[in-house]
Coordinates of C-alpha atoms and ligand atoms in Angstrom, one line a residue:
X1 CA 0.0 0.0 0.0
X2 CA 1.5 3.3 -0.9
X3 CA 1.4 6.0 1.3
X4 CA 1.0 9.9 0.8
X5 CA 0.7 12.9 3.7
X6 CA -1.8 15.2 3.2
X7 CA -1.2 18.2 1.3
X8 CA -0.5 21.7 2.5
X9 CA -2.0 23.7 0.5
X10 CA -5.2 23.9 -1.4
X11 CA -3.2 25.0 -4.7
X12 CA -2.9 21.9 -6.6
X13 CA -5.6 20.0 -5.8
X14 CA -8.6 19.4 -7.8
X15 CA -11.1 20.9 -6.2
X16 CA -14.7 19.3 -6.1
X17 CA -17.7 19.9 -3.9
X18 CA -18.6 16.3 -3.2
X19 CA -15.9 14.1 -2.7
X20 CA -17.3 9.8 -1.8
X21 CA -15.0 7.4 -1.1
X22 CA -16.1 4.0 -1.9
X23 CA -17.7 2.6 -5.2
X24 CA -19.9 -0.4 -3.4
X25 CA -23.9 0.0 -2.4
X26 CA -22.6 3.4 -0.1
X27 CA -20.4 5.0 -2.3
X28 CA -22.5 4.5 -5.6
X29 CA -25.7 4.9 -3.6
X30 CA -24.4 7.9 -2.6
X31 CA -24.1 9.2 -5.6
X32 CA -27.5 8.9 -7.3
X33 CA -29.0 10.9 -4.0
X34 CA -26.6 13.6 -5.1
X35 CA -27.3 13.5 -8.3
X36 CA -31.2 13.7 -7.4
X37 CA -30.5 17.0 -5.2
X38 CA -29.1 18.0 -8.2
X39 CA -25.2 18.1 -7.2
X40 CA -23.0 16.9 -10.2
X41 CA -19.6 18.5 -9.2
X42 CA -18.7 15.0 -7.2
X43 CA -15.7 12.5 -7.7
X44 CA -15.8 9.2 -6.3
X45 CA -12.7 7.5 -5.0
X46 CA -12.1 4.2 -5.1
X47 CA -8.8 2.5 -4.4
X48 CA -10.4 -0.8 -7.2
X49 CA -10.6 -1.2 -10.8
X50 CA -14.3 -1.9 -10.6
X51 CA -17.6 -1.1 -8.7
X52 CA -18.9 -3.7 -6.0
X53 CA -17.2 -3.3 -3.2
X54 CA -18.4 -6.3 -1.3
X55 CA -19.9 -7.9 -4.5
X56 CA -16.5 -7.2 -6.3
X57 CA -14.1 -8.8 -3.8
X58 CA -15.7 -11.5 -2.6
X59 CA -15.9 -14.4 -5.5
X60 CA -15.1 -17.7 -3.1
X61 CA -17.4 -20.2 -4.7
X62 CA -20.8 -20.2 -3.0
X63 CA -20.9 -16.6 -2.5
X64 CA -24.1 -15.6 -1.6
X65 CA -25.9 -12.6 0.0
X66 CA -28.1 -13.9 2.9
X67 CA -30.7 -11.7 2.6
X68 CA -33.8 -12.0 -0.3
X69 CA -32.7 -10.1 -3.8
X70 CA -36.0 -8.1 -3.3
X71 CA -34.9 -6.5 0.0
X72 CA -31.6 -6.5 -0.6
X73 CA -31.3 -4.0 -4.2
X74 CA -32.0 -0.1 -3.7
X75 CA -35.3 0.5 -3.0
X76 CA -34.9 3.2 -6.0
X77 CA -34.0 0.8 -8.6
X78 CA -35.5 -2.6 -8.2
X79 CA -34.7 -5.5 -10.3
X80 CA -37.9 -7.6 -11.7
X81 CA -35.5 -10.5 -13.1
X82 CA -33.7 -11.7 -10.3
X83 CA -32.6 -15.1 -11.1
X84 CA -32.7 -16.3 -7.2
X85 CA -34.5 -15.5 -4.4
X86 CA -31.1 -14.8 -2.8
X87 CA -28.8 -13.5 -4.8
X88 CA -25.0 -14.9 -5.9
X89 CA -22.3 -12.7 -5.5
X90 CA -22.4 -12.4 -9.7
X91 CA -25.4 -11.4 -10.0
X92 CA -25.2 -8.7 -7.1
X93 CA -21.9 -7.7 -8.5
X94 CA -23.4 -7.2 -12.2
X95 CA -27.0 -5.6 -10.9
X96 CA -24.2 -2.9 -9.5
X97 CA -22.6 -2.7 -12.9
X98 CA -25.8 -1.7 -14.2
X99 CA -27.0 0.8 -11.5
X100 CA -23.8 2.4 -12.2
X101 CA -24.2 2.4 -15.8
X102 CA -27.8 3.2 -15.9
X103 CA -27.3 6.5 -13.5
X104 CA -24.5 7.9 -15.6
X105 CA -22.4 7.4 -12.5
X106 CA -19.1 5.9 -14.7
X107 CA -18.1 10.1 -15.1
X108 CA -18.0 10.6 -11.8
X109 CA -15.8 7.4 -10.7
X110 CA -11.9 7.6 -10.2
X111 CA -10.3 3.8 -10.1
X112 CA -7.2 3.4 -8.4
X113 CA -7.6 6.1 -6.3
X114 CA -6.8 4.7 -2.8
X115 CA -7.0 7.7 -0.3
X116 CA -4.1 7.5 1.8
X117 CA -5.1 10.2 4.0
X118 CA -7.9 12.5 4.7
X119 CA -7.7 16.3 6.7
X120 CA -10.2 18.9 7.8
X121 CA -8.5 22.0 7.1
X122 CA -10.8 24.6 9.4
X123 CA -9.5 27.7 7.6
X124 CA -9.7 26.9 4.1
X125 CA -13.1 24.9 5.1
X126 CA -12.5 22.1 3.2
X127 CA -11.5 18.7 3.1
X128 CA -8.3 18.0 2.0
X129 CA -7.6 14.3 0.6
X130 CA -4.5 12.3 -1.2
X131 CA -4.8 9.4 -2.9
X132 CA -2.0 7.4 -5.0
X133 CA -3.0 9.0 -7.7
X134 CA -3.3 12.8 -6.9
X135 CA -4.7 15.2 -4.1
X136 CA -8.4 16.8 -4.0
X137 CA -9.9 19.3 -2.1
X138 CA -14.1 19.4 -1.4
X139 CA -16.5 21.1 0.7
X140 CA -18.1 17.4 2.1
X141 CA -16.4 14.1 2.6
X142 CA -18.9 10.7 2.2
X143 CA -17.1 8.0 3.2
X144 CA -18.4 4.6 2.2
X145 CA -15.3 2.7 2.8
X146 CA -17.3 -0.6 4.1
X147 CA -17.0 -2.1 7.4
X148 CA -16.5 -5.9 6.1
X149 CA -13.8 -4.9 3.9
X150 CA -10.3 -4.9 5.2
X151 CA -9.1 -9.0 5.5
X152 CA -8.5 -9.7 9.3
X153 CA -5.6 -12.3 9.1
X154 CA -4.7 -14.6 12.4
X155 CA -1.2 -13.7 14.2
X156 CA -0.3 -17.7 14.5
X157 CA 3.5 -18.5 14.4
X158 CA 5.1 -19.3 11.0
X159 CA 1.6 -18.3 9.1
X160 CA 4.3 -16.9 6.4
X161 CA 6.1 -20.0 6.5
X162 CA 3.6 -21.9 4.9
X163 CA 5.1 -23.0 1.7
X164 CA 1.0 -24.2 0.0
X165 CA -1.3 -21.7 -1.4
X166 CA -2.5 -19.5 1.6
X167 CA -5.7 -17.2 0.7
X168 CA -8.0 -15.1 2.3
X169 CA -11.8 -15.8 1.6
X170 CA -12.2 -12.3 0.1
X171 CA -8.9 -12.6 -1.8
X172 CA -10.2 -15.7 -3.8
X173 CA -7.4 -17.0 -5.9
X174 CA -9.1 -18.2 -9.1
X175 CA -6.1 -20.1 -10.5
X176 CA -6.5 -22.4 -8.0
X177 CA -7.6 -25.6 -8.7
X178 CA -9.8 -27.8 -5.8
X179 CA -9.6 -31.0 -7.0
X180 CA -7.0 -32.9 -5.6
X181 CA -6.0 -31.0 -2.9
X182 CA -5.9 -30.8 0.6
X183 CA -7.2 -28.3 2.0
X184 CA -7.6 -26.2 5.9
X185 CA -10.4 -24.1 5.7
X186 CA -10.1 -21.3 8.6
X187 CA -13.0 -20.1 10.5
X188 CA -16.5 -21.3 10.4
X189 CA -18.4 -17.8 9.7
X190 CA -21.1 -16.7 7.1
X191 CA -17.9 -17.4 4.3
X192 CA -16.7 -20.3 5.1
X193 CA -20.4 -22.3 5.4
X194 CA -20.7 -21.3 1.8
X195 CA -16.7 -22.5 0.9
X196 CA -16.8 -26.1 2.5
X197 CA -20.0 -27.4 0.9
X198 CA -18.5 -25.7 -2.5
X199 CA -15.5 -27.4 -2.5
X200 CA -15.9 -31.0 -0.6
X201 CA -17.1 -32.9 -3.5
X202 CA -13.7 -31.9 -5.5
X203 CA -10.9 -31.7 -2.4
X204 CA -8.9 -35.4 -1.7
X205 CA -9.4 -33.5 2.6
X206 CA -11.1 -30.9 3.9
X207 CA -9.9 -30.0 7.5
X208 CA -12.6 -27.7 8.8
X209 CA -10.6 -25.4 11.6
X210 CA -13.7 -24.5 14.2
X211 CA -13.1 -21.8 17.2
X212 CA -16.9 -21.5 18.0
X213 CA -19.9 -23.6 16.3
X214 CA -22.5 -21.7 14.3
X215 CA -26.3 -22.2 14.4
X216 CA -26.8 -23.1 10.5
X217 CA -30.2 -22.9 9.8
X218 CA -32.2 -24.3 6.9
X219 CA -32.0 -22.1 3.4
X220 CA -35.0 -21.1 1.5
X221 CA -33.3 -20.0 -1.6
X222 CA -34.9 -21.0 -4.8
X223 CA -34.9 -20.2 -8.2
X224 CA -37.4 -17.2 -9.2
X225 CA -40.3 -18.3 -11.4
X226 CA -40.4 -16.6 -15.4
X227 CA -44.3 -15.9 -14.3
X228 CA -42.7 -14.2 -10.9
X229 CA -40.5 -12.2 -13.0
X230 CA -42.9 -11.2 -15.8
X231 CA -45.1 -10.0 -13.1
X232 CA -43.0 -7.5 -11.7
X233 CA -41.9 -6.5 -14.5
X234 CA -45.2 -5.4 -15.6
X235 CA -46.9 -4.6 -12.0
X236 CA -44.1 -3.1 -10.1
X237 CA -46.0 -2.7 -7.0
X238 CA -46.3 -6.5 -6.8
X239 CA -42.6 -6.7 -6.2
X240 CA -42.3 -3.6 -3.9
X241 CA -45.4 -5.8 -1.7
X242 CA -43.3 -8.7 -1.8
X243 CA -40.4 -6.2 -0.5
X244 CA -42.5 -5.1 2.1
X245 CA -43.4 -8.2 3.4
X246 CA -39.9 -9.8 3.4
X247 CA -39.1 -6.7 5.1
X248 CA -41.5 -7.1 7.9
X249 CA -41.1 -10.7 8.3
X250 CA -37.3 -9.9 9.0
X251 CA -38.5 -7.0 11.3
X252 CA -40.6 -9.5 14.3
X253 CA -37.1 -11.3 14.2
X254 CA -35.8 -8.0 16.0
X255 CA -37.9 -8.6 18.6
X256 CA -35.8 -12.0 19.8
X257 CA -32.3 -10.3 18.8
X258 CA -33.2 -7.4 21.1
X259 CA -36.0 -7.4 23.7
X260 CA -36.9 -10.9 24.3
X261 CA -33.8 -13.4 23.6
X262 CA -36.0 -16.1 25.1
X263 CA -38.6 -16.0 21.7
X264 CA -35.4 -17.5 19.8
X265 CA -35.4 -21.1 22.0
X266 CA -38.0 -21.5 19.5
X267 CA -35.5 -21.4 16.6
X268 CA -33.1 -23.8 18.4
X269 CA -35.5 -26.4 17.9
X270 CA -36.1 -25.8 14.0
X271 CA -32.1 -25.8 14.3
X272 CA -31.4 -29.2 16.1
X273 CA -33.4 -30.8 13.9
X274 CA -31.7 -29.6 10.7
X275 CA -28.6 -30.5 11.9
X276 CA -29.2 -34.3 13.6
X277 CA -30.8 -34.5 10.5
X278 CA -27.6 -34.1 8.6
X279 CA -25.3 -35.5 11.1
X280 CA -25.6 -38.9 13.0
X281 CA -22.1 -39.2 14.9
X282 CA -22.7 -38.4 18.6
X283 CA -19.5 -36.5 18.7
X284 CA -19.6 -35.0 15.6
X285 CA -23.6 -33.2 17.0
X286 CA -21.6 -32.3 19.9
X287 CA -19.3 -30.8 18.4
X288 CA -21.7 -29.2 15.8
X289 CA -23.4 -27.8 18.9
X290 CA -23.3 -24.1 20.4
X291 CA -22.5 -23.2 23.9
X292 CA -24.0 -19.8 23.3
X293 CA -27.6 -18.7 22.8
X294 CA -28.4 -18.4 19.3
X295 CA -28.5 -15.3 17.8
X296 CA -25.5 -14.3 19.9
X297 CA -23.3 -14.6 16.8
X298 CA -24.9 -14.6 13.2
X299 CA -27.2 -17.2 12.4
X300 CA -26.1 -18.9 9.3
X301 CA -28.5 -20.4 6.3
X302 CA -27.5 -23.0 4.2
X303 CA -28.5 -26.2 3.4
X304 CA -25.4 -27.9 2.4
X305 CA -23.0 -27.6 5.3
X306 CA -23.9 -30.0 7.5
X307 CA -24.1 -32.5 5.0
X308 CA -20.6 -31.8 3.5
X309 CA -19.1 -31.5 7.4
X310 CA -20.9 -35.4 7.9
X311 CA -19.0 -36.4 4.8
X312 CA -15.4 -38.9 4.9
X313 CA -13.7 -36.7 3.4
X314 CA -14.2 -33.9 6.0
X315 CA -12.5 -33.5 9.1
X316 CA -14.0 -30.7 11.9
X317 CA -11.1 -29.7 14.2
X318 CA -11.8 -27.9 17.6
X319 CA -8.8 -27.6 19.0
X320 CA -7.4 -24.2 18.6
X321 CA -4.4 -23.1 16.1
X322 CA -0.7 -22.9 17.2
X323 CA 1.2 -22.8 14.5
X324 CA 1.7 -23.1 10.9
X325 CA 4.9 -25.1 9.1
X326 CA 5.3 -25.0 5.7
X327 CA 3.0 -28.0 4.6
X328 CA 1.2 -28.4 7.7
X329 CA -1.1 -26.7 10.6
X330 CA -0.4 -28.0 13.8
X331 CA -3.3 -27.8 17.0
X332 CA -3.1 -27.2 20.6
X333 CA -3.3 -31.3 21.3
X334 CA -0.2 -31.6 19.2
X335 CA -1.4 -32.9 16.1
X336 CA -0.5 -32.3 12.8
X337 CA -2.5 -31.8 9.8
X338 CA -0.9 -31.9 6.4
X339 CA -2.3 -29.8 3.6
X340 CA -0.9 -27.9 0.6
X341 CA -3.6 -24.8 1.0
X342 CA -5.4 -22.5 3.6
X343 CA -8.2 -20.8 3.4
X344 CA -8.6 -18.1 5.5
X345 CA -12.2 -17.6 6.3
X346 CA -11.6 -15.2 9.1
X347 CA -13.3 -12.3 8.6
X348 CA -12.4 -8.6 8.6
X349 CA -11.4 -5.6 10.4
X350 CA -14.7 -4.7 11.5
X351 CA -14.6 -1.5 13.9
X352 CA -10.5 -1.3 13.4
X353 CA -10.6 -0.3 9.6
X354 CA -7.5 1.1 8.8
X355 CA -8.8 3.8 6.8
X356 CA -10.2 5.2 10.1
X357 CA -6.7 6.4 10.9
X358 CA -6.3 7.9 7.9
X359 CA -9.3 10.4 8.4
X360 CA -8.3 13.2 10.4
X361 CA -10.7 16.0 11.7
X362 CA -10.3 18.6 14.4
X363 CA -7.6 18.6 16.9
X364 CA -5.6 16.0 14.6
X365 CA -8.1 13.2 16.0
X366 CA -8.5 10.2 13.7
X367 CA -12.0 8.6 12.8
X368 CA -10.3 5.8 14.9
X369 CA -10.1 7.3 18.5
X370 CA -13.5 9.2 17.6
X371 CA -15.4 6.1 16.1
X372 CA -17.3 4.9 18.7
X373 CA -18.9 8.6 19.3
X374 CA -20.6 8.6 15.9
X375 CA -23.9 9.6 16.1
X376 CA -27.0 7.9 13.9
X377 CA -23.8 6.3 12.7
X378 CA -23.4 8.8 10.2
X379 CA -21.6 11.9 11.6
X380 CA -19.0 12.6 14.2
X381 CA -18.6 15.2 16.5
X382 CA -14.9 17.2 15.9
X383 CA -15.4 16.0 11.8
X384 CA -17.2 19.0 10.3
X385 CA -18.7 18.2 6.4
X386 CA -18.2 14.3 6.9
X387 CA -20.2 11.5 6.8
X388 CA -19.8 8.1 7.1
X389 CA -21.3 5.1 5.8
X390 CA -22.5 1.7 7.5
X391 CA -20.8 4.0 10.2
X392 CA -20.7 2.6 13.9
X393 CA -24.1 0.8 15.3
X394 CA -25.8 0.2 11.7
X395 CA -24.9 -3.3 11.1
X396 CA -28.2 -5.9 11.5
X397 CA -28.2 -9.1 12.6
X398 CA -31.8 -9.8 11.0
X399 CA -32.5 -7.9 8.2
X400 CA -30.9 -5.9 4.9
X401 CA -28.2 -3.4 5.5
X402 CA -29.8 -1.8 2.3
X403 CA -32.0 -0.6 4.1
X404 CA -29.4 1.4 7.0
X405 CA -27.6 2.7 4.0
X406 CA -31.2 3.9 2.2
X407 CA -32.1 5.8 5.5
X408 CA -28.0 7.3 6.0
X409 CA -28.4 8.4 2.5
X410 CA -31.8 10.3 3.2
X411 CA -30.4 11.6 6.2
X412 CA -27.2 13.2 4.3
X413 CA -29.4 15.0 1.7
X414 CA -31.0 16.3 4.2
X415 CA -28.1 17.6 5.9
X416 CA -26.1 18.7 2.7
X417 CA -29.6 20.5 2.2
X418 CA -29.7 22.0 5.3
X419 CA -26.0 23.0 5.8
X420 CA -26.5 24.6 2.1
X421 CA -29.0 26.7 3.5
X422 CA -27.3 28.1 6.5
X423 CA -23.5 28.7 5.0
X424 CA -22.6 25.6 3.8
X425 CA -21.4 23.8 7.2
X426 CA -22.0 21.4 9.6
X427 CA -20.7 20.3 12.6
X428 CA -22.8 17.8 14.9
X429 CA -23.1 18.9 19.0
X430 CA -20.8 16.6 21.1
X431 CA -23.3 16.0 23.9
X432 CA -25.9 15.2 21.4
X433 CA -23.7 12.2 20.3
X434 CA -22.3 11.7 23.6
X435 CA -26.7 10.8 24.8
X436 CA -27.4 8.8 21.7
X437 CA -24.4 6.3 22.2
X438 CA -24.8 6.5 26.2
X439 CA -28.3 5.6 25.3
X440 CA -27.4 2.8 22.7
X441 CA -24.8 1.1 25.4
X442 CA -27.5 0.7 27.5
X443 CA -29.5 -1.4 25.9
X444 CA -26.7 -3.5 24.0
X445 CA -26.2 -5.7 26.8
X446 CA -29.7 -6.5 27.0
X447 CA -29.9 -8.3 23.9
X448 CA -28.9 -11.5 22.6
X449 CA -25.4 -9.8 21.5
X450 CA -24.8 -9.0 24.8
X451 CA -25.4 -12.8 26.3
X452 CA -22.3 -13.7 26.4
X453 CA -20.3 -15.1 23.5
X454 CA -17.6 -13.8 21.6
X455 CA -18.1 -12.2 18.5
X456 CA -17.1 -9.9 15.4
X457 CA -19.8 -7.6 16.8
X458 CA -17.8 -6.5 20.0
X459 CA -14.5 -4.6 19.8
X460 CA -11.5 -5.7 21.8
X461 CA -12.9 -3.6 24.9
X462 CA -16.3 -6.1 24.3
X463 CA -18.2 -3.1 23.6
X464 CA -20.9 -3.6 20.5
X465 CA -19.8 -0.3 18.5
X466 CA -21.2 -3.2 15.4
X467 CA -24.8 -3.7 15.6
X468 CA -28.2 -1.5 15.6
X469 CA -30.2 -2.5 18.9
X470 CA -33.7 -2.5 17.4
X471 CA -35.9 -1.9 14.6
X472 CA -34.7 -1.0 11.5
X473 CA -38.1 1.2 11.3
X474 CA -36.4 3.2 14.2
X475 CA -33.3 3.8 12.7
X476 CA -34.7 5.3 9.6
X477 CA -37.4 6.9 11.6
X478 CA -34.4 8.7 13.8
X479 CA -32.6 9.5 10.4
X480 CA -35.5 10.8 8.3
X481 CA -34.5 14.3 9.6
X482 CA -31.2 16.0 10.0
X483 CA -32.2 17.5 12.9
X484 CA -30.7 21.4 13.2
X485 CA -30.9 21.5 17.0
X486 CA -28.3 18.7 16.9
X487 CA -25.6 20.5 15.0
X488 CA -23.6 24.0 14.4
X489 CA -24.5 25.1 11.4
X490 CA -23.0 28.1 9.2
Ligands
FAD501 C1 -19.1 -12.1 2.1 C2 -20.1 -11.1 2.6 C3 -21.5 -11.3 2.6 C4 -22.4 -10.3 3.1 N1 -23.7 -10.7 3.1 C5 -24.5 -9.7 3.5 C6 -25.9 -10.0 3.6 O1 -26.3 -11.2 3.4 N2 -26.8 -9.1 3.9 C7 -26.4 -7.8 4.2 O2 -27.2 -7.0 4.6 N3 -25.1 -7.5 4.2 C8 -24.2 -8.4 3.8 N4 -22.8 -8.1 3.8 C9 -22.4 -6.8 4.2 C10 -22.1 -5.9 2.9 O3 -20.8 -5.5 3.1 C11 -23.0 -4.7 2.9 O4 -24.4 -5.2 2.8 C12 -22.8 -3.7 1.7 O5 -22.4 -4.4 0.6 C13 -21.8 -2.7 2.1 O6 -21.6 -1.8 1.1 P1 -20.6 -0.6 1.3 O7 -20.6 0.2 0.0 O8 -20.9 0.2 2.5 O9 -19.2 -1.3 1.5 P2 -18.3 -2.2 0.5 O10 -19.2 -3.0 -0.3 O11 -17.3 -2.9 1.4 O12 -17.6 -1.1 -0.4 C14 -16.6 -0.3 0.1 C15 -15.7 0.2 -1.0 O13 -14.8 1.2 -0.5 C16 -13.5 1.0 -1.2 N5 -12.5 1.5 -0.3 C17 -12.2 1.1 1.0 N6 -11.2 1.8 1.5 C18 -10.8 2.7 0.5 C19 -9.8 3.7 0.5 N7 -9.0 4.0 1.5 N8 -9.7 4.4 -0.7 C20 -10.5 4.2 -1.7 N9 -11.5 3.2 -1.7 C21 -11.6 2.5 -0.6 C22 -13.5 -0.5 -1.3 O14 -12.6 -0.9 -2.3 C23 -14.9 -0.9 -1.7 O15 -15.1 -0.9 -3.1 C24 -21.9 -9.1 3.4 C25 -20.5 -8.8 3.4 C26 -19.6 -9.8 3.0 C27 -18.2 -9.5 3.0

C-alpha cells in the first residue's frame, strides 16, 4: 500500500464539492442521492478497478448474499428478473454494474484512487484528501469505505512459513484448482459455510478449523419463477409488496435479537433438527453444537453444510491453532494436519478499519479514537462536512443493511440541504452524540449480543460499536430528519 501525507495547500488540488470514497452500495448509492439533489460536481474514489465493493471482492465459490434479492437491491431501482431469491455474489456484482451504468455514474468514478489520508482543514473549510494517484480538495467528505472490507488475518507463528497456497476468503485466488487438494479451511463464519459445501465434493481433505460452532439454519433459496418475474416487470407494485413483506417478516425477528432473547429457543428447535438430521455421529452433534444462545453470533443459512461437514472426506477440528509449518497446521493437542492450501475464512477488520486512521478531523483526531462517538452512525462530532457510511451501530443481525444505508443516505441530503442553507457547514453537537451512544450502550447488553459469546460484533474492549439495537423502522425513523438543533450550522 502506498502512502502519501496530506497536502498543505489547497493549490494543486482538484477541487470538487462532493468528494465519496467507496464505489460499493454506499459510495454509488451515494451518488445517485446527489445527483437527485441536483449536485453533479462530485468525484468518487475508489482505491479498485471496478464497482462492488463487497460484491467485487468476494468471489469464493458459494458466494451468496443472505438476505432476499427483493430487500436486498436499492429500494430506488428494483430488479424484476432476479434469477434467485437470494442473490449470488455475480449477480449482485453485475446488478451494481448496471446501476452504475444506468445513473450515468461511470463520469464521476476515479479507479485506483486509494486515499491515503484524509484532513479537515478549518481555515480553508475544506476537506483536504491524497490518494495514490493525486490530491483533492471538497467542501463534504462521504465515506463509504465498508466495514467488512479490510481481511483480518490470524497472528499464528510461522503463518508466512507456509510453503501451499495461503488465501484469504475475500482474496479468492481463481487459478487455483480444488480438485485434488488438501485443504484447511479457517473459521466457520457466514464465508466459510458457503466455501466447504462448494469445495468437498472436488478436495482429496477438507480439514474444517472450528473456534466456536455456528447455528446453520435451513436455506429457503430457490430459483425465481419466469411468471414471478414477468409480473414484476409489468406490476411493479407487486414486487415492492413482496419487498414489504420480506421486510417485515425480518423486522418480528428484532424482537428476539433485542427485547426478548427467550422467543429465539423457538429457533433452536427448528435448528437441532436440521442439523441431527444431517449429522448422526454423537460427537460430531456435539461438536456441531453451540455453547452460546443463538443469535448471539450470526445465524447462518444453508443447506449444504452440515451434509458436506458429515462427509469422509471432511475432518472438523476444535482444538485451537498454534502454528503453521510450511505443509502443515499444527493444534493445541499436538497434532499435525498436512495440507498444501489455507483458506482463511476469518473475517475482517470490522470496527478497526485502517482507513479510520487515515481520516483526520479537528484537533488532529483520527476517525479511529472518535469512532465509537458517531452519532446515527453517520456523523462525528470534531469532523465538520463528513459523513460516514454503515458507520458505527448500523450493522443488522436480521434484516438488509440496504436498508441502514437507504435511510444514511436520506439523512445526508437532508443535511447537505440544510447545511447549504445556513453557510454551507456542519458540525454535529458533542453531547448530542455523547446521549445517543450512552443511550445505545444501555441497551446492547440487554440483547442476545450482549449474552455472552464472543463475536465480530464486540471490539476488543467487548463493547458492541457493530450492531443496531432494534428496529430498522427506528433507525430510519431517527434518520429521516437531520435535525438542526443537533448541530452547528453556518
Ligand atoms: C461475504 C459477505 C457477505 C455479506 N452478506 C450480506 C448479507 O447477506 N446481507 C447484508 O445486509 N449485508 C451483507 N454483507 C455486508 C455488505 O458489506 C453490505 O451489505 C454492503 O455491501 C456494504 O456496502 P458498502 O458500500 O458500505 O461497503 P463495501 O461494499 O465494502 O464497499 C466499500 C468500497 O470502498 C472501497 N474503499 C475502502 N477503503 C478505501 C480507500 N481507503 N480508498 C478508496 N477506496 C476505498 C473498497 O474498495 C470498496 O469498493 C456481506 C458482506 C460480506 C463481506
Amino acid at each position: 500500500m502506498t502512502t502519501a501525507t496530506t497536502p498543505d495547500s489547497t493549490a494543486e488540488m482538484q477541487q470538487v464539492s462532493f468528494l465519496i470514497i467507496g464505489a460499493g452500495f454506499s459510495g454509488l448509492g451515494a451518488a445517485i442521492k446527489l445527483q437527485q439533489a441536483g449536485h453533479t460536481d462530485m468525484i468518487i474514489l475508489e482505491r479498485a478497478e471496478a464497482v462492488g465493493g463487497t460484491w467485487r471482492d468476494n468471489t469464493y465459490p458459494g458466494c451468496r448474499c443472505d438476505v432476499q434479492s427483493n430487500l436486498y437491491s436499492y429500494s430506488f431501482d428494483p430488479k424484476p428478473d432476479w434469477s434467485e431469491t437470494f442473490p449470488s455474489q455475480p449477480e449482485l456484482w453485475s446488478y451494481l454494474h448496471k446501476v452504475t451504468s444506468k445513473n450515468g455514474l461511470r463520469e464521476y468514478l476515479r479507479f485506483g484512487h486509494e486515499v491515503t489520508s484524509a484532513r479537515w482543514d478549518a481555515d480553508a473549510k475544506r476537506w483536504l484528501v491524497s490518494t495514490t494517484r493525486g490530491d483533492f480538495a471538497a467542501r463534504y467528505l462521504i465515506a463509504g469505505v465498508g466495514s467488512l472490507v479490510e481481511p483480518s488475518l490470524p497472528d499464528i507463528p510461522g503463518i508466512d512459513t507456509f510453503a501451499g497456497t495461503i488465501m484469504h476468503s475475500s482474496r479468492w485466488d481463481h487459478s487455483w484448482q480444488a480438485a485434488g487438494r488438501r485443504v484447511a479451511v479457517v473459521g466457520t463464519g457466514a464465508s466459510a459455510i458457503q466455501i466447504v459445501p462448494s469445495i468437498q465434493p472436488q478436495v482429496e481433505h477438507l480439514s474444517v478449523f472450528q473456534r466456536t460452532a455456528p447455528f446453520v439454519v435451513p436455506h429457503t433459496n430457490h430459483p425465481v419463477k419466469p411468471a414471478i418475474k414477468t409480473l414484476y416487470r409489468v406490476l411493479p407494485v407487486t414486487q415492492r409488496a413482496s419487498r414489504a413483506l420480506i421486510y417485515w417478516m425480518r423486522e418480528i425477528l428484532a424482537i428476539g435479537f433485542t427485547k426478548n432473547p427467550k422467543i429465539l429457543k423457538k429457533a433452536e428447535v427448528a435448528w437441532r433438527k436440521h442439523m441431527e438430521g444431517a449429522v448422526t455421529d454423537p460427537r460430531l452433534r456435539a461438536e456441531l453444537t453451540p455453547t452460546y444462545d443463538l443469535g448471539c453470533k450470526r445465524v447462518l443459512p444453508s443447506n449444504d453444510y452440515y451434509p458436506a461437514i458429515a462427509k469422509p472426506n471432511v475432518s472438523l477440528v476444535t482444538e485451537k491453532i498454534i502454528e503453521f509449518r510450511p505443509e502443515s497446521v499444527v493444534t493445541a493437542d499436538g497434532a499435525e494436519h498436512t495440507v498444501d492450501t489455507v483458506i482463511l475464512a476469518t473475517g475482517f477488520h470490522v470496527t478497526d478499519n485502517p482507513t479510520f486512521g487515515k481520516i483526520t478531523g479537528t484537533g488532529g483526531r483520527t476517525l479511529a479514537d472518535a469512532f465509537g462517538t458517531t452519532y446515527l452512525g453517520t456523523v462525528v462530532p470534531g469532523f465538520p462536512n463528513y459523513f460516514q457510511l454503515t458507520g458505527a451501530n448500523t450493522g443488522l443481525g436480521h434484516s438488509s443493511m440496504l436498508f441502514m444505508i437507504e435511510s444514511q443516505l436520506n439523512y445526508i441530503a437532508d443535511g447537505i440541504s440544510k447545511a447549504e442553507a445556513s453557510g454551507g457547514q456542519f458540525a454535529v453537537r458533542p453531547e448530542v452524540a455523547a446521549a445517543y451512544n450512552a443511550e445505545l450502550q444501555r441497551k446492547l447488553p440487554k440483547t442476545v449480543w450482549g449474552s455472552g459469546c464472543s463475536s465480530w460484533y464486540l471490539d476488543s474492549e467487548g463493547r458492541n460499536l457493530t450492531l443496531w439495537p432494534g428496529f430498522t423502522f427506528d433507525f430510519r425513523r431517527r434518520t429521516r430528519e437531520f435535525r438542526e438543533a443537533d448541530f452547528v450550522l453556518g
